[in-house]
Amino acid sequence: DSGVTQTPKHLITATGQRVTLRCSPRSGDLSVYWYQQSLDQGLQFLIQYYNGEERAKGNILERFSAQQFPDLHSELNLSSLELGDSALYFCASSVDIGAGDETDTQYFGPGTRLTVL
Amino acid sequence: EDQVTQSPEALRLQEGESSSLNCSYTVSGLRGLFWYRQDPGKGPEFLFTLYSAGEEKEKERLKATLTKKESFLHITAPKPEDSATYLCAVQANGNQFYFGTGTSLTVIP
């Protein structure tokens, strides 16, 4: 158990709908990352937050947004869902970012499996 | 373009048959290289972090090494429980993270 929690574990919804995925980082971790993992593309970095502020952006679609709250939990919002958005969504957390040492290590949650029908 | 490539895509070993997995990278400013193990349907589990060429780290039957262009994950005398997908990730300047697509390892008893 990494200490990172994600809810829900599974989510089934229809095209065009909007969903929210939630992540609670490990105790003491200030940084949260979101990743999408689909069968044909591997782990794709979406976005990173540090202590409530956005710090890095990857291949995140405009239909997707995220935020990190004062208690450091994070939410990933996916809207106007398409069939191709079906994937595993992982959250990871780390103590720090850009320190160049072990505090940059990301620990992953169990993931949310999203199925869009 | 920043890129991480892992090879082979899949590897089948007999129990006890040692081998190596490769992770080659081209990124603008390497800040760290990470190895993870992922079981089907689960989140990646952290194994090692390497920061500079020449660095090596070991854990049980696994040993990770780093050069300026690639990293190797050496598996010595693997057991069936080592079967998993092994992922390599690179942290580049700007805190961007790039993951390879992984090597799926199967160890046959």
Tab-separated table of C-alpha atoms in Angstrom, chain A:
chain	number	residue	atom	x	y	z
A	1	ASP	CA	0.000	0.000	0.000
A	2	SER	CA	1.585	3.262	-1.191
A	3	GLY	CA	-0.537	5.492	1.035
A	4	VAL	CA	-2.126	7.251	-1.954
A	5	THR	CA	-5.884	6.747	-2.163
A	6	GLN	CA	-8.126	7.174	-5.181
A	7	THR	CA	-11.897	7.077	-5.480
A	8	PRO	CA	-13.896	5.643	-7.055
A	9	LYS	CA	-12.189	2.404	-8.077
A	10	HIS	CA	-14.478	1.923	-11.042
A	11	LEU	CA	-16.650	4.338	-12.965
A	12	ILE	CA	-18.969	3.530	-15.850
A	13	THR	CA	-20.643	6.377	-17.678
A	14	ALA	CA	-21.953	7.416	-21.058
A	15	THR	CA	-20.500	9.564	-23.817
A	16	GLY	CA	-21.014	13.264	-23.285
A	17	GLN	CA	-21.121	12.989	-19.514
A	18	ARG	CA	-18.846	14.574	-16.901
A	19	VAL	CA	-17.074	12.771	-14.059
A	20	THR	CA	-14.787	13.691	-11.173
A	21	LEU	CA	-11.959	11.522	-9.925
A	22	ARG	CA	-10.530	12.097	-6.481
A	23	CYS	CA	-7.050	11.571	-5.066
A	24	SER	CA	-5.637	11.889	-1.567
A	25	PRO	CA	-1.827	12.015	-1.447
A	26	ARG	CA	0.418	10.330	1.110
A	27	SER	CA	0.656	12.146	4.396
A	28	GLY	CA	3.292	14.866	4.068
A	29	ASP	CA	3.395	14.883	0.268
A	30	LEU	CA	2.827	18.279	-1.308
A	31	SER	CA	2.851	17.335	-4.973
A	32	VAL	CA	0.165	15.462	-6.894
A	33	TYR	CA	0.378	14.098	-10.436
A	34	TRP	CA	-2.308	12.700	-12.733
A	35	TYR	CA	-1.698	10.078	-15.410
A	36	GLN	CA	-3.821	8.319	-17.982
A	37	GLN	CA	-3.006	4.720	-18.917
A	38	SER	CA	-4.661	3.127	-21.896
A	39	LEU	CA	-3.769	-0.188	-23.505
A	40	ASP	CA	-2.177	1.273	-26.596
A	41	GLN	CA	-0.382	4.299	-25.136
A	42	GLY	CA	1.095	3.420	-21.785
A	43	LEU	CA	1.268	5.972	-18.986
A	44	GLN	CA	0.658	9.518	-20.194
A	45	PHE	CA	1.453	12.411	-17.879
A	46	LEU	CA	-1.485	14.807	-17.631
A	47	ILE	CA	-0.800	17.449	-15.010
A	48	GLN	CA	1.078	18.182	-11.801
A	49	TYR	CA	0.246	20.318	-8.769
A	50	TYR	CA	2.441	21.434	-5.914
A	51	ASN	CA	0.890	22.817	-2.751
A	52	GLY	CA	-2.201	23.954	-4.600
A	53	GLU	CA	-0.519	25.429	-7.663
A	54	GLU	CA	-0.242	23.961	-11.140
A	55	ARG	CA	3.415	23.262	-11.893
A	56	ALA	CA	3.598	21.190	-15.067
A	57	LYS	CA	1.255	20.226	-17.831
A	58	GLY	CA	1.513	17.249	-20.125
A	59	ASN	CA	-0.855	15.901	-22.739
A	60	ILE	CA	-4.019	17.002	-20.999
A	61	LEU	CA	-7.052	17.652	-23.192
A	62	GLU	CA	-8.977	20.921	-22.889
A	63	ARG	CA	-12.013	18.850	-21.813
A	64	PHE	CA	-10.038	17.781	-18.742
A	65	SER	CA	-9.212	19.955	-15.765
A	66	ALA	CA	-7.780	19.430	-12.316
A	67	GLN	CA	-7.182	21.233	-9.079
A	68	GLN	CA	-5.490	20.697	-5.747
A	69	PHE	CA	-7.305	21.868	-2.651
A	70	PRO	CA	-5.909	23.429	0.565
A	71	ASP	CA	-6.014	20.033	2.285
A	72	LEU	CA	-3.834	18.805	-0.629
A	73	HIS	CA	-6.323	16.352	-2.079
A	74	SER	CA	-6.806	16.672	-5.804
A	75	GLU	CA	-9.639	16.187	-8.254
A	76	LEU	CA	-9.504	15.456	-11.965
A	77	ASN	CA	-12.573	16.539	-13.902
A	78	LEU	CA	-13.312	14.913	-17.245
A	79	SER	CA	-16.110	16.392	-19.351
A	80	SER	CA	-17.810	15.714	-22.692
A	81	LEU	CA	-16.559	12.189	-22.378
A	82	GLU	CA	-15.724	10.167	-25.469
A	83	LEU	CA	-15.232	6.439	-25.960
A	84	GLY	CA	-11.493	7.012	-26.255
A	85	ASP	CA	-11.331	8.415	-22.737
A	86	SER	CA	-11.857	4.921	-21.337
A	87	ALA	CA	-8.663	4.157	-19.437
A	88	LEU	CA	-7.070	3.741	-16.055
A	89	TYR	CA	-6.415	7.073	-14.368
A	90	PHE	CA	-3.656	7.146	-11.804
A	91	CYS	CA	-2.756	9.703	-9.234
A	92	ALA	CA	0.726	9.851	-7.763
A	93	SER	CA	2.232	11.991	-5.026
A	94	SER	CA	5.687	13.066	-3.947
A	95	VAL	CA	7.118	15.078	-1.095
A	96	ASP	CA	8.791	17.632	-3.303
A	97	ILE	CA	9.449	18.503	-6.938
A	98	GLY	CA	12.674	19.326	-8.684
A	99	ALA	CA	14.809	18.662	-5.602
A	100	GLY	CA	16.932	16.133	-7.466
A	101	ASP	CA	16.761	13.623	-4.640
A	102	GLU	CA	14.533	10.923	-3.196
A	103	THR	CA	11.849	13.458	-2.283
A	104	ASP	CA	10.971	13.665	-5.983
A	105	THR	CA	9.974	9.988	-6.050
A	106	GLN	CA	6.368	9.502	-7.064
A	107	TYR	CA	4.183	6.965	-5.278
A	108	PHE	CA	1.137	5.808	-7.183
A	109	GLY	CA	-2.394	5.136	-6.070
A	110	PRO	CA	-4.434	2.098	-7.117
A	111	GLY	CA	-6.123	3.944	-9.963
A	112	THR	CA	-9.661	4.606	-11.167
A	113	ARG	CA	-10.872	2.534	-14.096
A	114	LEU	CA	-13.117	4.672	-16.281
A	115	THR	CA	-15.350	3.020	-18.849
A	116	VAL	CA	-17.248	5.251	-21.274
A	117	LEU	CA	-20.093	3.519	-23.106
